[in-house]
Amino acid sequence: MKKLALFLAALCISSFALAVEPNEMLKDAGLEARAREVSKQLRCVQCQNETIDESHADIARAMRLLVRERITAGDTNDQIIAYMLSRYGDYVLLRPRFMSSTLILWVGPFVLLVLGGLVVVTRIRRGGTEGLALTEEEQKAVAALTELGEGGS
Amino acid sequence: MKRWPYILPLVAVLALGGIFAKRMVDIENGTDPSLIPTVLLDTPIPAFDLPPLPNRGEALRSEDLKGQVSLVNFWGSWCIACVSEHPALLAIAKEGDVPIHGVAWRDDPNKSLAWLAQRGDPYATVGQDPDSKTAIAFGVVAAPETFLVDKQGVIRYKQTGPITAADWKNKIKPLIAELKKK
């Protein structure tokens, strides 16, 4: 049991041991933490659904190194992300920005939720069990099924 | 009792699935380049100064591209799709409409040279970009990618993936003729 727990713990940790190789890391822990933070917002442009922090693709590695170089040179996180945006467009952000072209993406689910809620509310308000009660035919069918179930047990 | 409204969600889901599938296929085939737009279109090329391959001509500098229409082709000896593109590049070089500048991207210079020796060399100049900095500056995702640059050093067209004979004849060549007039 203890071994299993250890194994699971190791598994959890290993999922965080990502693509960043030790020789890529900055010596300054604070700067390295910033590099990781920036890297987690940037998409590996070749692999589509990974951040450059977790991707093993060569282009992701090159982008990681560039992020670290810019941080060392004194750029802010926002400046680095702005640079990547100016090269690759919005696609490079894993989390889409809130703007007119992504409005449906951000607001859509909530609109659907509200619409669905309205439907439910009006249904309940209308009260009545009209249409909910079983017809004679359906009752017979249910009875037949229950009998079948009891007979089988 | 009307039952057909209960079909609607299924229809909606299938319709959405169909739209998503079509877009994915389009992106995959590159049939609709607007789906992954190039933010760099109609903007000046980034500044670069790339060393030449050993014993092969001059360095490739962004400044040197100004004054004539040119193609900038990102390639590497490791790049499989570049092999299929290569005959088209050789044909373009032979036609002589436009110089092709190569960026040997993330490559061992000796392998780049061997590749060119084996398959033919269409490039006016070749610069090395071992750390991908220039590739990232151009927003390159995967080789081969080719940029058409006008006399002012502004990017006017981007080809993602190999240039085919049809791309050259129907899109790039007419565009070059137009850009040369300006």
Short mmCIF file of C-alpha atoms in Angstrom, two decimals:
data_model
loop_
_atom_site.label_atom_id
_atom_site.label_comp_id
_atom_site.label_asym_id
_atom_site.label_seq_id
_atom_site.Cartn_x
_atom_site.Cartn_y
_atom_site.Cartn_z
CA MET A 1 0.00 0.00 0.00
CA LYS A 2 2.77 2.38 0.94
CA LYS A 3 4.57 1.50 -2.26
CA LEU A 4 1.47 2.19 -4.28
CA ALA A 5 1.08 5.58 -2.59
CA LEU A 6 4.69 6.39 -3.34
CA PHE A 7 4.24 5.32 -6.93
CA LEU A 8 1.16 7.50 -7.33
CA ALA A 9 2.96 10.43 -5.74
CA ALA A 10 5.85 9.96 -8.15
CA LEU A 11 3.39 9.83 -11.02
CA CYS A 12 1.83 13.12 -9.91
CA ILE A 13 5.20 14.80 -9.63
CA SER A 14 6.40 13.44 -12.95
CA SER A 15 3.46 15.04 -14.74
CA PHE A 16 4.90 18.35 -13.62
CA ALA A 17 8.39 17.45 -14.72
CA LEU A 18 7.77 18.88 -18.13
CA ALA A 19 9.70 19.55 -21.26
CA VAL A 20 11.98 22.19 -19.75
CA GLU A 21 15.45 20.68 -19.65
CA PRO A 22 17.77 21.53 -16.76
CA ASN A 23 20.29 23.18 -19.08
CA GLU A 24 17.57 25.53 -20.37
CA MET A 25 16.74 26.87 -16.93
CA LEU A 26 17.85 30.23 -15.66
CA LYS A 27 20.08 30.25 -12.59
CA ASP A 28 17.98 32.89 -10.87
CA ALA A 29 14.95 31.07 -9.43
CA GLY A 30 12.77 34.18 -9.59
CA LEU A 31 13.51 34.79 -13.25
CA GLU A 32 13.04 31.10 -14.02
CA ALA A 33 9.63 31.20 -12.32
CA ARG A 34 8.69 34.13 -14.55
CA ALA A 35 9.88 32.22 -17.59
CA ARG A 36 7.67 29.29 -16.62
CA GLU A 37 4.72 31.61 -16.10
CA VAL A 38 5.14 33.18 -19.53
CA SER A 39 5.76 29.80 -21.16
CA LYS A 40 2.52 28.44 -19.79
CA GLN A 41 0.57 31.13 -21.61
CA LEU A 42 2.17 30.51 -24.99
CA ARG A 43 1.03 27.83 -27.36
CA CYS A 44 3.48 25.54 -29.06
CA VAL A 45 2.57 26.73 -32.55
CA GLN A 46 3.39 23.37 -34.07
CA CYS A 47 1.53 21.11 -31.68
CA GLN A 48 -1.67 23.12 -31.27
CA ASN A 49 -2.80 21.99 -27.85
CA GLU A 50 0.31 22.20 -25.71
CA THR A 51 2.02 25.12 -24.09
CA ILE A 52 5.65 25.69 -24.98
CA ASP A 53 6.33 24.82 -21.35
CA GLU A 54 5.14 21.25 -21.81
CA SER A 55 5.98 20.58 -25.45
CA HIS A 56 9.02 18.68 -26.64
CA ALA A 57 8.81 20.13 -30.16
CA ASP A 58 11.93 21.92 -31.37
CA ILE A 59 10.06 25.14 -32.07
CA ALA A 60 8.68 25.12 -28.51
CA ARG A 61 12.20 24.72 -27.16
CA ALA A 62 13.40 27.61 -29.31
CA MET A 63 10.53 29.76 -28.01
CA ARG A 64 11.30 28.79 -24.41
CA LEU A 65 14.93 29.78 -24.85
CA LEU A 66 13.88 33.07 -26.43
CA VAL A 67 11.52 33.76 -23.51
CA ARG A 68 14.41 33.21 -21.10
CA GLU A 69 16.76 35.34 -23.13
CA ARG A 70 14.28 38.22 -23.19
CA ILE A 71 13.67 37.90 -19.44
CA THR A 72 17.40 37.99 -18.80
CA ALA A 73 17.64 41.04 -21.04
CA GLY A 74 15.10 42.79 -18.82
CA ASP A 75 11.84 42.50 -20.78
CA THR A 76 8.62 42.31 -18.79
CA ASN A 77 6.30 39.31 -19.15
CA ASP A 78 3.84 41.44 -21.10
CA GLN A 79 6.55 42.64 -23.49
CA ILE A 80 7.54 39.06 -24.27
CA ILE A 81 3.97 37.97 -24.85
CA ALA A 82 3.39 41.06 -27.00
CA TYR A 83 6.42 40.09 -29.10
CA MET A 84 5.15 36.54 -29.64
CA LEU A 85 1.71 37.96 -30.49
CA SER A 86 3.26 40.27 -33.06
CA ARG A 87 4.96 37.25 -34.71
CA TYR A 88 2.31 34.54 -34.52
CA GLY A 89 -0.94 36.40 -33.89
CA ASP A 90 -3.60 35.44 -31.38
CA TYR A 91 -3.03 31.81 -32.19
CA VAL A 92 0.04 31.81 -29.94
CA LEU A 93 -2.06 32.49 -26.84
CA LEU A 94 -3.45 29.31 -25.35
CA ARG A 95 -6.17 31.27 -23.60
CA PRO A 96 -7.98 33.43 -26.16
CA ARG A 97 -8.21 37.12 -25.40
CA PHE A 98 -11.60 38.70 -24.78
CA MET A 99 -12.39 40.64 -27.95
CA SER A 100 -15.04 40.97 -30.61
CA SER A 101 -13.97 37.90 -32.58
CA THR A 102 -13.87 35.72 -29.48
CA LEU A 103 -17.06 37.12 -27.93
CA ILE A 104 -19.16 34.06 -28.81
CA LEU A 105 -16.49 31.84 -27.32
CA TRP A 106 -16.53 33.63 -23.99
CA VAL A 107 -20.16 34.66 -23.70
CA GLY A 108 -21.84 31.83 -25.65
CA PRO A 109 -21.99 29.25 -22.86
CA PHE A 110 -23.51 31.74 -20.42
CA VAL A 111 -26.11 32.85 -22.98
CA LEU A 112 -27.03 29.19 -23.52
CA LEU A 113 -27.21 28.65 -19.77
CA VAL A 114 -29.56 31.61 -19.34
CA LEU A 115 -31.73 30.49 -22.28
CA GLY A 116 -31.91 26.98 -20.89
CA GLY A 117 -32.76 28.36 -17.46
CA LEU A 118 -35.58 30.45 -18.97
CA VAL A 119 -37.01 27.38 -20.67
CA VAL A 120 -36.93 25.43 -17.41
CA VAL A 121 -38.49 28.31 -15.46
CA THR A 122 -41.34 28.83 -17.95
CA ARG A 123 -42.03 25.09 -17.96
CA ILE A 124 -42.22 25.01 -14.19
CA ARG A 125 -44.32 28.18 -14.05
CA ARG A 126 -46.76 26.67 -16.50
CA GLY A 127 -47.19 24.11 -13.73
CA GLY A 128 -49.65 21.37 -14.55
CA THR A 129 -48.68 17.85 -15.27
CA GLU A 130 -50.30 18.07 -18.65
CA GLY A 131 -48.42 15.84 -20.99
CA LEU A 132 -46.40 14.40 -18.11
CA ALA A 133 -48.92 11.78 -16.95
CA LEU A 134 -48.67 8.38 -18.59
CA THR A 135 -51.27 7.44 -21.12
CA GLU A 136 -53.23 4.27 -20.64
CA GLU A 137 -51.09 2.55 -23.22
CA GLU A 138 -47.88 3.60 -21.52
CA GLN A 139 -49.16 2.45 -18.14
CA LYS A 140 -49.84 -0.95 -19.63
CA ALA A 141 -46.36 -1.06 -21.09
CA VAL A 142 -44.84 -0.16 -17.72
CA ALA A 143 -46.92 -2.80 -15.98
CA ALA A 144 -45.81 -5.38 -18.50
CA LEU A 145 -42.15 -4.43 -18.00
CA THR A 146 -42.36 -4.52 -14.21
CA GLU A 147 -43.98 -7.92 -14.28
CA LEU A 148 -41.27 -9.10 -16.58
CA GLY A 149 -38.65 -7.73 -14.19
CA GLU A 150 -40.21 -9.40 -11.17
CA GLY A 151 -40.62 -12.67 -13.02
CA GLY A 152 -36.99 -12.69 -14.00
CA SER A 153 -35.61 -12.19 -10.49
CA MET B 1 -47.64 15.42 -28.61
CA LYS B 2 -44.93 16.86 -30.81
CA ARG B 3 -41.74 14.88 -30.61
CA TRP B 4 -39.69 16.51 -33.33
CA PRO B 5 -38.25 19.33 -31.14
CA TYR B 6 -36.31 16.69 -29.25
CA ILE B 7 -34.35 15.96 -32.42
CA LEU B 8 -33.10 19.57 -32.56
CA PRO B 9 -30.20 19.26 -30.09
CA LEU B 10 -28.91 16.22 -31.94
CA VAL B 11 -29.18 18.07 -35.25
CA ALA B 12 -27.40 21.09 -33.75
CA VAL B 13 -24.56 18.95 -32.38
CA LEU B 14 -24.13 17.12 -35.68
CA ALA B 15 -24.14 20.42 -37.60
CA LEU B 16 -21.50 21.91 -35.30
CA GLY B 17 -19.44 18.73 -35.56
CA GLY B 18 -19.64 18.98 -39.32
CA ILE B 19 -18.48 22.61 -39.33
CA PHE B 20 -15.57 21.85 -36.98
CA ALA B 21 -14.55 18.82 -39.02
CA LYS B 22 -14.57 20.84 -42.23
CA ARG B 23 -12.44 23.60 -40.73
CA MET B 24 -9.98 21.07 -39.37
CA VAL B 25 -9.68 19.40 -42.75
CA ASP B 26 -9.26 22.81 -44.42
CA ILE B 27 -6.51 23.80 -42.02
CA GLU B 28 -4.86 20.41 -42.38
CA ASN B 29 -4.86 20.68 -46.18
CA GLY B 30 -3.97 24.34 -46.13
CA THR B 31 -6.78 24.94 -48.63
CA ASP B 32 -7.88 28.02 -46.76
CA PRO B 33 -4.79 30.00 -45.76
CA SER B 34 -6.98 32.64 -44.15
CA LEU B 35 -7.82 30.17 -41.39
CA ILE B 36 -4.41 30.66 -39.86
CA PRO B 37 -3.80 34.25 -40.83
CA THR B 38 -0.29 35.64 -41.09
CA VAL B 39 -0.12 38.67 -38.88
CA LEU B 40 3.08 39.66 -40.68
CA LEU B 41 1.42 40.14 -44.06
CA ASP B 42 2.02 43.69 -45.34
CA THR B 43 4.51 44.41 -42.57
CA PRO B 44 8.28 44.95 -42.99
CA ILE B 45 10.51 41.91 -42.65
CA PRO B 46 12.16 41.60 -39.24
CA ALA B 47 15.81 42.60 -39.02
CA PHE B 48 18.30 39.74 -39.30
CA ASP B 49 21.93 39.10 -40.11
CA LEU B 50 22.55 35.41 -40.70
CA PRO B 51 26.01 33.92 -41.31
CA PRO B 52 26.52 32.08 -44.61
CA LEU B 53 27.08 28.34 -44.89
CA PRO B 54 30.81 27.55 -44.72
CA ASN B 55 32.54 28.60 -47.95
CA ARG B 56 29.28 29.47 -49.62
CA GLY B 57 28.80 33.10 -50.56
CA GLU B 58 27.65 36.04 -48.48
CA ALA B 59 25.70 36.39 -45.26
CA LEU B 60 21.95 36.89 -45.52
CA ARG B 61 20.94 40.30 -44.18
CA SER B 62 17.52 41.88 -44.04
CA GLU B 63 19.03 45.14 -45.32
CA ASP B 64 20.27 43.41 -48.47
CA LEU B 65 16.75 42.31 -49.40
CA LYS B 66 15.63 45.89 -49.97
CA GLY B 67 15.64 47.14 -53.55
CA GLN B 68 14.38 44.00 -55.26
CA VAL B 69 11.51 41.54 -55.08
CA SER B 70 12.70 38.28 -53.50
CA LEU B 71 11.63 35.03 -51.92
CA VAL B 72 12.80 33.96 -48.46
CA ASN B 73 12.54 30.22 -47.97
CA PHE B 74 12.88 28.52 -44.57
CA TRP B 75 14.21 25.05 -44.98
CA GLY B 76 16.39 22.40 -43.33
CA SER B 77 18.09 19.19 -44.33
CA TRP B 78 15.89 17.46 -41.70
CA CYS B 79 12.73 18.69 -43.39
CA ILE B 80 10.93 16.01 -45.38
CA ALA B 81 8.42 18.32 -47.07
CA CYS B 82 11.34 20.43 -48.31
CA VAL B 83 12.44 17.49 -50.45
CA SER B 84 9.11 17.57 -52.28
CA GLU B 85 9.32 21.35 -52.66
CA HIS B 86 12.85 21.36 -53.98
CA PRO B 87 12.20 20.71 -57.69
CA ALA B 88 9.79 23.68 -57.73
CA LEU B 89 12.45 25.93 -56.19
CA LEU B 90 15.03 24.76 -58.72
CA ALA B 91 12.58 25.53 -61.53
CA ILE B 92 11.86 29.00 -60.10
CA ALA B 93 15.60 29.71 -59.83
CA LYS B 94 16.06 28.60 -63.42
CA GLU B 95 13.29 30.92 -64.63
CA GLY B 96 15.24 33.75 -63.02
CA ASP B 97 12.25 35.98 -62.19
CA VAL B 98 13.21 36.34 -58.58
CA PRO B 99 16.17 35.48 -56.34
CA ILE B 100 15.44 32.85 -53.68
CA HIS B 101 17.17 33.38 -50.36
CA GLY B 102 17.38 30.32 -48.14
CA VAL B 103 17.34 30.23 -44.38
CA ALA B 104 18.99 27.01 -43.22
CA TRP B 105 16.83 26.67 -40.16
CA ARG B 106 18.01 24.78 -37.08
CA ASP B 107 20.41 22.74 -39.19
CA ASP B 108 23.95 21.47 -39.10
CA PRO B 109 25.69 23.64 -41.77
CA ASN B 110 27.54 20.65 -43.17
CA LYS B 111 24.28 18.77 -43.60
CA SER B 112 22.73 21.82 -45.28
CA LEU B 113 25.65 21.94 -47.71
CA ALA B 114 25.50 18.21 -48.40
CA TRP B 115 21.76 18.47 -49.02
CA LEU B 116 22.26 21.26 -51.56
CA ALA B 117 25.15 19.40 -53.23
CA GLN B 118 22.98 16.34 -53.61
CA ARG B 119 19.72 17.94 -54.75
CA GLY B 120 20.83 21.12 -56.46
CA ASP B 121 21.15 24.64 -55.13
CA PRO B 122 18.43 27.16 -56.03
CA TYR B 123 19.51 29.81 -53.53
CA ALA B 124 21.07 33.18 -54.25
CA THR B 125 22.22 33.40 -50.64
CA VAL B 126 21.83 31.10 -47.68
CA GLY B 127 21.95 32.23 -44.07
CA GLN B 128 22.04 30.00 -41.00
CA ASP B 129 19.47 30.30 -38.24
CA PRO B 130 20.61 27.67 -35.74
CA ASP B 131 18.73 29.05 -32.71
CA SER B 132 15.45 29.72 -34.58
CA LYS B 133 15.45 33.39 -33.68
CA THR B 134 14.85 34.57 -37.23
CA ALA B 135 12.30 31.78 -37.78
CA ILE B 136 10.34 32.98 -34.75
CA ALA B 137 10.69 36.59 -35.89
CA PHE B 138 9.03 35.51 -39.15
CA GLY B 139 6.35 33.58 -37.26
CA VAL B 140 7.48 30.34 -38.86
CA VAL B 141 5.83 27.21 -37.53
CA ALA B 142 7.16 24.36 -39.65
CA ALA B 143 9.42 24.17 -42.69
CA PRO B 144 9.06 24.80 -45.50
CA GLU B 145 7.62 28.29 -45.32
CA THR B 146 8.28 30.95 -47.92
CA PHE B 147 7.82 34.70 -47.84
CA LEU B 148 7.50 36.96 -50.86
CA VAL B 149 9.19 40.27 -50.03
CA ASP B 150 8.73 43.43 -52.12
CA LYS B 151 11.31 46.08 -53.00
CA GLN B 152 10.62 48.01 -49.81
CA GLY B 153 11.26 44.90 -47.72
CA VAL B 154 7.58 44.35 -46.94
CA ILE B 155 6.11 40.82 -46.76
CA ARG B 156 3.45 40.48 -49.46
CA TYR B 157 2.68 36.77 -49.45
CA LYS B 158 3.37 33.77 -47.30
CA GLN B 159 3.35 30.18 -48.44
CA THR B 160 2.87 27.69 -45.63
CA GLY B 161 4.13 24.31 -46.73
CA PRO B 162 5.76 23.38 -50.03
CA ILE B 163 5.40 25.62 -53.08
CA THR B 164 3.92 23.56 -55.89
CA ALA B 165 4.27 24.28 -59.59
CA ALA B 166 0.61 25.39 -59.53
CA ASP B 167 1.18 27.78 -56.60
CA TRP B 168 4.06 29.32 -58.48
CA LYS B 169 2.20 29.71 -61.76
CA ASN B 170 -1.16 30.84 -60.38
CA LYS B 171 -0.31 32.86 -57.28
CA ILE B 172 3.32 33.75 -56.74
CA LYS B 173 4.54 34.50 -60.25
CA PRO B 174 1.66 36.91 -61.08
CA LEU B 175 2.17 38.63 -57.73
CA ILE B 176 5.88 39.08 -58.44
CA ALA B 177 5.12 40.63 -61.83
CA GLU B 178 2.80 43.07 -60.10
CA LEU B 179 5.26 43.91 -57.33
CA LYS B 180 8.07 44.50 -59.82
CA LYS B 181 6.07 47.28 -61.46
CA LYS B 182 5.85 49.24 -58.24
#
